[in-house]
Amino acid sequence: MARFANAKAPYLRMTDNPSFGTGAIQRDFLIALLPVILFAFYKNGLQVYLDGNISFLEMFYPLVFILIGGLMSTLLEALFFVITDKSVRTMKTLGKKLSVSYAAIPGLLLAMILPLYTPVWVLIFGCIAATLVAKMLFGGFGYNIFNPALIGYVAVAFTLYGVIQNAGGALNASEVLADAVGGATPLGALIEGEGLSYNALVAPYGTLLDFFVGTIPGALAETSALAILISYVWLVARKVIKWFVPVIFVGTVFVLSWFIGMIAGAEGVWFPLYSILSGGLIFGAVFMATEPVTTPRNPLGKVVFALFLGVFTVLFRFVGDFAEGVATAIVFMNIFTMPIDNWTAIIRSELGGKEIFVKGAPKVKKPISKATIKGIILVALILLIALYGVLKAGGMFTASGWILPTVGRLF
Amino acid sequence: MKNILAKHGLMAGIVLLFALVFVFGGVYSRYMTAQIEARANDGANAEWLVMFDGATRVEEFNIADIALKSYPLADGRGDFTPSVIAAYKLYAGDVNTAVGVIYVVASYGKFAGVQVAFAFDLATDTVVAVKVIAQSETPSYYGTLGTAFFAQFENKALDDIALTVDAVAGATYSSKSFEIALLFAREQYAADFGFEIPTIVMTLNSVAYNLDPATFVAMPFIADVTYGEDDTNVVVYLDSTFTYAGLVSGVEPAADVKSAIQAYASNAGTVSANVSFVEYDADSRELVMRSRGYSFDAITVTFVINATLDGIVSYEVDSDESYHEDYNELYNHALGEAPYVENHMIDQYLADEVTIDGIAGATVTSAAMQKLIALLDLFLIEIGGGD
């Protein structure tokens, strides 16, 4: 993340400047969360209150839930510091330590991607997994290899999903009364085998505009593409994230879903749009896939990383048994952050440099470089996984066509 | 104390704060869960209330124990034992006497279970509403059950012996599943509210296909029954829904007897409404038959019968069956597309095979063709003594 001033020596590292350091990045990141949090409050609190389905005090629950997530993460981190670090046993030192550790963020993000009616003890369990296991045991802020919030999410989703469903799940008090919704989120409807038709997957929730605005059932704060888009613009403008990472991630899912839709006979672009606007894809693309610590640093690495995220999301979503595939894809790809960074750095340095020709020197036939081989391997891997995902998923949803489903069966 | 506080105060404070957030958050979250459960219940109750005009309150109740009862599925596909999943009493205003009752019954359609709710009026012993709660039937079949089909249940008197409704072409199995559900709901209703189910002393001696070309299209079945205390015997024609259609011999029975004949004949399972004659031209000796397989449109076969009326000269199959489609992995695709199975089974019959074997992956089509061939065989025996 180090950025340098474009001037003569002596150089001042920009991260030393209070306006550009990690502190500024985290501040900008927290500001970016505001539109999403406010929309979550509007959709799950204010609007439900205005519908007459909850009381005034119940209206604030979405905000309280998110705050509890942030607070619990902070307290857990504080406890960890006090127990493990003798130098951090006063309020002053602890406060200083916490202020540079951004302790609240994993819990905040975790609460935002969980269903509204997740019991608080489950949220706390997730915070423990996120803060203590995924962050502090790896050395704290800057040293973690997995996205802490997503480790918390995966821990909760894989072990306590039934508990969350029994406690009320994702539908708010207005959505639970809607007959058409049938108790399922849009992605849930897909995994429940509703078939690949607009009437089964989109119509019960309104139109694709509702999907874009975010007035559809889903996790607490990840339904509104509109709110996340505002956050995206802010983060890009503040140079906190690279603009192309979410675009490539979402774009890959869009294109592959389009292919799946075409194979399955879903005409038009409604299916790829449904695919990117439902679940936590856009939230994950903007807030998780761009996380600076656990994702590649060089631009080519980010591109490769985002492409892999796209293909794995499609694979996990449409071929696996779980409705959502974004969190699993990001956590899975976190493992490969360092190799991708190394490989793409080599590719960039070898293929990106200018060749210097010496006049009169004999032309030497160059062997295929390691960088080329590595590049070919990466591209082939992405294409193979994408092809497998498309054919397998397309075959699952279709009874029409014969070439692609037949090839799909080979896998 | 001061030392202890200085040493451990911070940790104690954090732990205390942690506990406070845990307790406060836990209480708030439990409260919210209770609220959403109540809201979901309100939603479910509203679903029941709309089934009964004037009902303002709904209350689940424990049903009386009754003996399990099996009913034959459509087309002799075995028996099914339905069950009542839930039962609700409906109240109007503050009066504590129920005005209606709803039974949610699990039945069985073509390939999957069906859950259907019937609302009965306690004052008139009639069905006032029917609502499908869940079904996993193939949409193309189930979709044919339109509002006209369900309207047949409304205002149906429970003292109708047969409680049958007209099946919808292309969805006879699904149609039958609702009849089964209603019959069992009536059994439960009788046990819960002292309703007396009408009965009639009757013996169904036989129910068979009508093989007379002059009448077999309009009246495809003939039933022979003995009823009443004086063992009155009557042979009657029945239409494709097993409704009384005419007299063969004896005296025309009363309406309740006709209804009972319909109930007995439709549940007998010895004949199928899914296979029938379409027409027979005695001059050209062309016989057109139809049997319903998997597809919405039935398989139609035109046979040309030989001059001695005891064999087949040629045949032609018109079929929209879909067993050869790519998604049907159980079918051996090397065999070819429809009507391979249909032709193959007729060819077995023409080759005098004793048993007409079906084809794996096309079991529904095979069963439909076995029925058609069996009926053809009966017809040939009837008109020409064919074997």
PDB file of C-alpha atoms in Angstrom, chain A residues 38-175:
ATOM      1  CA  LEU A  38     -28.429   2.998   6.411  1.00  0.00           C
ATOM      2  CA  PHE A  39     -30.179   1.010   3.701  1.00  0.00           C
ATOM      3  CA  ALA A  40     -30.201  -2.060   5.962  1.00  0.00           C
ATOM      4  CA  PHE A  41     -31.861   0.075   8.622  1.00  0.00           C
ATOM      5  CA  TYR A  42     -34.349   1.476   6.096  1.00  0.00           C
ATOM      6  CA  LYS A  43     -35.291  -1.899   4.602  1.00  0.00           C
ATOM      7  CA  ASN A  44     -35.356  -4.025   7.744  1.00  0.00           C
ATOM      8  CA  GLY A  45     -36.305  -1.397  10.299  1.00  0.00           C
ATOM      9  CA  LEU A  46     -37.916   1.811   9.112  1.00  0.00           C
ATOM     10  CA  GLN A  47     -39.916   0.382   6.217  1.00  0.00           C
ATOM     11  CA  VAL A  48     -41.171  -2.559   8.297  1.00  0.00           C
ATOM     12  CA  TYR A  49     -42.165  -0.108  11.041  1.00  0.00           C
ATOM     13  CA  LEU A  50     -44.000   2.043   8.478  1.00  0.00           C
ATOM     14  CA  ASP A  51     -45.737  -1.138   7.244  1.00  0.00           C
ATOM     15  CA  GLY A  52     -47.006  -1.533  10.794  1.00  0.00           C
ATOM     16  CA  ASN A  53     -45.335  -4.888  11.297  1.00  0.00           C
ATOM     17  CA  ILE A  54     -42.913  -3.964  14.094  1.00  0.00           C
ATOM     18  CA  SER A  55     -42.901  -1.488  16.963  1.00  0.00           C
ATOM     19  CA  PHE A  56     -40.809   1.664  17.215  1.00  0.00           C
ATOM     20  CA  LEU A  57     -38.170   0.040  19.424  1.00  0.00           C
ATOM     21  CA  GLU A  58     -37.965  -3.043  17.234  1.00  0.00           C
ATOM     22  CA  MET A  59     -37.222  -0.759  14.320  1.00  0.00           C
ATOM     23  CA  PHE A  60     -33.686  -0.126  15.601  1.00  0.00           C
ATOM     24  CA  TYR A  61     -32.749  -3.779  15.863  1.00  0.00           C
ATOM     25  CA  PRO A  62     -30.789  -3.869  12.560  1.00  0.00           C
ATOM     26  CA  LEU A  63     -28.560  -1.044  13.795  1.00  0.00           C
ATOM     27  CA  VAL A  64     -28.187  -2.591  17.243  1.00  0.00           C
ATOM     28  CA  PHE A  65     -27.274  -5.933  15.664  1.00  0.00           C
ATOM     29  CA  ILE A  66     -24.523  -4.373  13.546  1.00  0.00           C
ATOM     30  CA  LEU A  67     -23.256  -2.382  16.535  1.00  0.00           C
ATOM     31  CA  ILE A  68     -23.150  -5.509  18.689  1.00  0.00           C
ATOM     32  CA  GLY A  69     -21.011  -7.150  16.016  1.00  0.00           C
ATOM     33  CA  GLY A  70     -18.545  -4.253  16.015  1.00  0.00           C
ATOM     34  CA  LEU A  71     -18.514  -3.964  19.796  1.00  0.00           C
ATOM     35  CA  MET A  72     -17.992  -7.678  20.349  1.00  0.00           C
ATOM     36  CA  SER A  73     -15.101  -7.759  17.921  1.00  0.00           C
ATOM     37  CA  THR A  74     -13.499  -4.817  19.706  1.00  0.00           C
ATOM     38  CA  LEU A  75     -13.969  -6.346  23.145  1.00  0.00           C
ATOM     39  CA  LEU A  76     -12.570  -9.681  22.038  1.00  0.00           C
ATOM     40  CA  GLU A  77      -9.516  -8.021  20.577  1.00  0.00           C
ATOM     41  CA  ALA A  78      -9.078  -5.935  23.723  1.00  0.00           C
ATOM     42  CA  LEU A  79      -9.264  -9.058  25.843  1.00  0.00           C
ATOM     43  CA  PHE A  80      -6.695 -10.746  23.618  1.00  0.00           C
ATOM     44  CA  PHE A  81      -4.285  -7.819  23.984  1.00  0.00           C
ATOM     45  CA  VAL A  82      -4.702  -7.610  27.743  1.00  0.00           C
ATOM     46  CA  ILE A  83      -4.106 -11.332  28.194  1.00  0.00           C
ATOM     47  CA  THR A  84      -1.234 -11.782  25.757  1.00  0.00           C
ATOM     48  CA  ASP A  85       0.631  -8.470  25.888  1.00  0.00           C
ATOM     49  CA  LYS A  86       1.972  -7.219  29.200  1.00  0.00           C
ATOM     50  CA  SER A  87       2.606  -3.778  27.747  1.00  0.00           C
ATOM     51  CA  VAL A  88      -1.091  -3.338  27.032  1.00  0.00           C
ATOM     52  CA  ARG A  89      -2.656  -3.383  30.453  1.00  0.00           C
ATOM     53  CA  THR A  90      -3.773   0.208  30.841  1.00  0.00           C
ATOM     54  CA  MET A  91      -6.647   2.035  29.207  1.00  0.00           C
ATOM     55  CA  LYS A  92      -4.238   4.354  27.448  1.00  0.00           C
ATOM     56  CA  THR A  93      -2.059   1.671  25.886  1.00  0.00           C
ATOM     57  CA  LEU A  94      -5.041  -0.494  25.076  1.00  0.00           C
ATOM     58  CA  GLY A  95      -6.828   2.396  23.405  1.00  0.00           C
ATOM     59  CA  LYS A  96      -3.753   3.176  21.334  1.00  0.00           C
ATOM     60  CA  LYS A  97      -3.389  -0.431  20.303  1.00  0.00           C
ATOM     61  CA  LEU A  98      -7.031  -0.794  19.356  1.00  0.00           C
ATOM     62  CA  SER A  99      -7.051   2.438  17.381  1.00  0.00           C
ATOM     63  CA  VAL A 100      -4.445   1.102  14.952  1.00  0.00           C
ATOM     64  CA  SER A 101      -5.874  -2.391  14.876  1.00  0.00           C
ATOM     65  CA  TYR A 102      -9.333  -1.479  13.522  1.00  0.00           C
ATOM     66  CA  ALA A 103     -10.861  -4.006  15.835  1.00  0.00           C
ATOM     67  CA  ALA A 104     -14.490  -3.254  15.086  1.00  0.00           C
ATOM     68  CA  ILE A 105     -14.391  -3.963  11.339  1.00  0.00           C
ATOM     69  CA  PRO A 106     -14.548  -7.796  11.309  1.00  0.00           C
ATOM     70  CA  GLY A 107     -17.573  -7.813  13.616  1.00  0.00           C
ATOM     71  CA  LEU A 108     -19.294  -5.002  11.756  1.00  0.00           C
ATOM     72  CA  LEU A 109     -18.877  -6.745   8.415  1.00  0.00           C
ATOM     73  CA  LEU A 110     -19.873 -10.099   9.849  1.00  0.00           C
ATOM     74  CA  ALA A 111     -23.099  -8.705  11.298  1.00  0.00           C
ATOM     75  CA  MET A 112     -23.892  -7.103   7.952  1.00  0.00           C
ATOM     76  CA  ILE A 113     -23.631 -10.343   6.005  1.00  0.00           C
ATOM     77  CA  LEU A 114     -25.628 -12.464   8.448  1.00  0.00           C
ATOM     78  CA  PRO A 115     -29.423 -12.781   8.365  1.00  0.00           C
ATOM     79  CA  LEU A 116     -31.278 -10.252  10.524  1.00  0.00           C
ATOM     80  CA  TYR A 117     -32.653 -12.870  12.897  1.00  0.00           C
ATOM     81  CA  THR A 118     -29.330 -14.468  13.731  1.00  0.00           C
ATOM     82  CA  PRO A 119     -29.233 -15.078  17.500  1.00  0.00           C
ATOM     83  CA  VAL A 120     -26.691 -12.826  19.195  1.00  0.00           C
ATOM     84  CA  TRP A 121     -24.773 -15.766  20.629  1.00  0.00           C
ATOM     85  CA  VAL A 122     -24.278 -17.015  17.084  1.00  0.00           C
ATOM     86  CA  LEU A 123     -23.011 -13.581  16.070  1.00  0.00           C
ATOM     87  CA  ILE A 124     -20.597 -13.669  19.003  1.00  0.00           C
ATOM     88  CA  PHE A 125     -19.438 -17.137  17.987  1.00  0.00           C
ATOM     89  CA  GLY A 126     -18.777 -15.725  14.528  1.00  0.00           C
ATOM     90  CA  CYS A 127     -16.912 -12.762  16.054  1.00  0.00           C
ATOM     91  CA  ILE A 128     -14.702 -15.153  18.015  1.00  0.00           C
ATOM     92  CA  ALA A 129     -13.874 -17.046  14.834  1.00  0.00           C
ATOM     93  CA  ALA A 130     -13.308 -13.793  12.944  1.00  0.00           C
ATOM     94  CA  THR A 131     -11.353 -11.788  15.494  1.00  0.00           C
ATOM     95  CA  LEU A 132      -9.559 -14.332  17.625  1.00  0.00           C
ATOM     96  CA  VAL A 133      -8.988 -17.167  15.163  1.00  0.00           C
ATOM     97  CA  ALA A 134      -8.681 -15.486  11.776  1.00  0.00           C
ATOM     98  CA  LYS A 135      -7.077 -12.239  12.886  1.00  0.00           C
ATOM     99  CA  MET A 136      -5.323 -12.279  16.258  1.00  0.00           C
ATOM    100  CA  LEU A 137      -3.901 -15.806  16.152  1.00  0.00           C
ATOM    101  CA  PHE A 138      -2.271 -14.925  12.840  1.00  0.00           C
ATOM    102  CA  GLY A 139      -0.577 -11.898  14.389  1.00  0.00           C
ATOM    103  CA  GLY A 140      -3.266  -9.246  14.236  1.00  0.00           C
ATOM    104  CA  PHE A 141      -3.986  -6.512  11.740  1.00  0.00           C
ATOM    105  CA  GLY A 142      -1.842  -6.784   8.610  1.00  0.00           C
ATOM    106  CA  TYR A 143      -0.735 -10.356   9.234  1.00  0.00           C
ATOM    107  CA  ASN A 144      -3.925 -12.319   8.737  1.00  0.00           C
ATOM    108  CA  ILE A 145      -4.071 -14.403   5.578  1.00  0.00           C
ATOM    109  CA  PHE A 146      -7.845 -14.914   5.571  1.00  0.00           C
ATOM    110  CA  ASN A 147     -10.511 -12.264   5.552  1.00  0.00           C
ATOM    111  CA  PRO A 148     -11.555 -12.309   9.242  1.00  0.00           C
ATOM    112  CA  ALA A 149     -15.227 -11.448   8.689  1.00  0.00           C
ATOM    113  CA  LEU A 150     -15.591 -14.177   6.112  1.00  0.00           C
ATOM    114  CA  ILE A 151     -13.953 -16.769   8.362  1.00  0.00           C
ATOM    115  CA  GLY A 152     -16.552 -15.789  10.958  1.00  0.00           C
ATOM    116  CA  TYR A 153     -19.279 -16.109   8.344  1.00  0.00           C
ATOM    117  CA  VAL A 154     -18.070 -19.476   7.085  1.00  0.00           C
ATOM    118  CA  ALA A 155     -17.765 -20.791  10.673  1.00  0.00           C
ATOM    119  CA  VAL A 156     -21.335 -19.737  11.400  1.00  0.00           C
ATOM    120  CA  ALA A 157     -22.862 -20.718   8.066  1.00  0.00           C
ATOM    121  CA  PHE A 158     -21.371 -24.197   8.070  1.00  0.00           C
ATOM    122  CA  THR A 159     -22.178 -25.061  11.656  1.00  0.00           C
ATOM    123  CA  LEU A 160     -25.125 -23.011  12.865  1.00  0.00           C
ATOM    124  CA  TYR A 161     -27.194 -22.392   9.751  1.00  0.00           C
ATOM    125  CA  GLY A 162     -30.122 -24.377  11.159  1.00  0.00           C
ATOM    126  CA  VAL A 163     -30.054 -22.350  14.380  1.00  0.00           C
ATOM    127  CA  ILE A 164     -30.293 -19.117  12.377  1.00  0.00           C
ATOM    128  CA  GLN A 165     -33.180 -20.463  10.326  1.00  0.00           C
ATOM    129  CA  ASN A 166     -35.026 -21.577  13.469  1.00  0.00           C
ATOM    130  CA  ALA A 167     -34.561 -18.144  14.999  1.00  0.00           C
ATOM    131  CA  GLY A 168     -36.245 -16.416  12.069  1.00  0.00           C
ATOM    132  CA  GLY A 169     -33.654 -16.374   9.277  1.00  0.00           C
ATOM    133  CA  ALA A 170     -33.314 -13.619   6.735  1.00  0.00           C
ATOM    134  CA  LEU A 171     -36.884 -12.494   6.163  1.00  0.00           C
ATOM    135  CA  ASN A 172     -38.003  -9.394   8.015  1.00  0.00           C
ATOM    136  CA  ALA A 173     -41.457  -9.003   9.567  1.00  0.00           C
ATOM    137  CA  SER A 174     -42.949  -7.668   6.326  1.00  0.00           C
ATOM    138  CA  GLU A 175     -41.339 -10.247   4.046  1.00  0.00           C
TER     139      GLU A 175
END
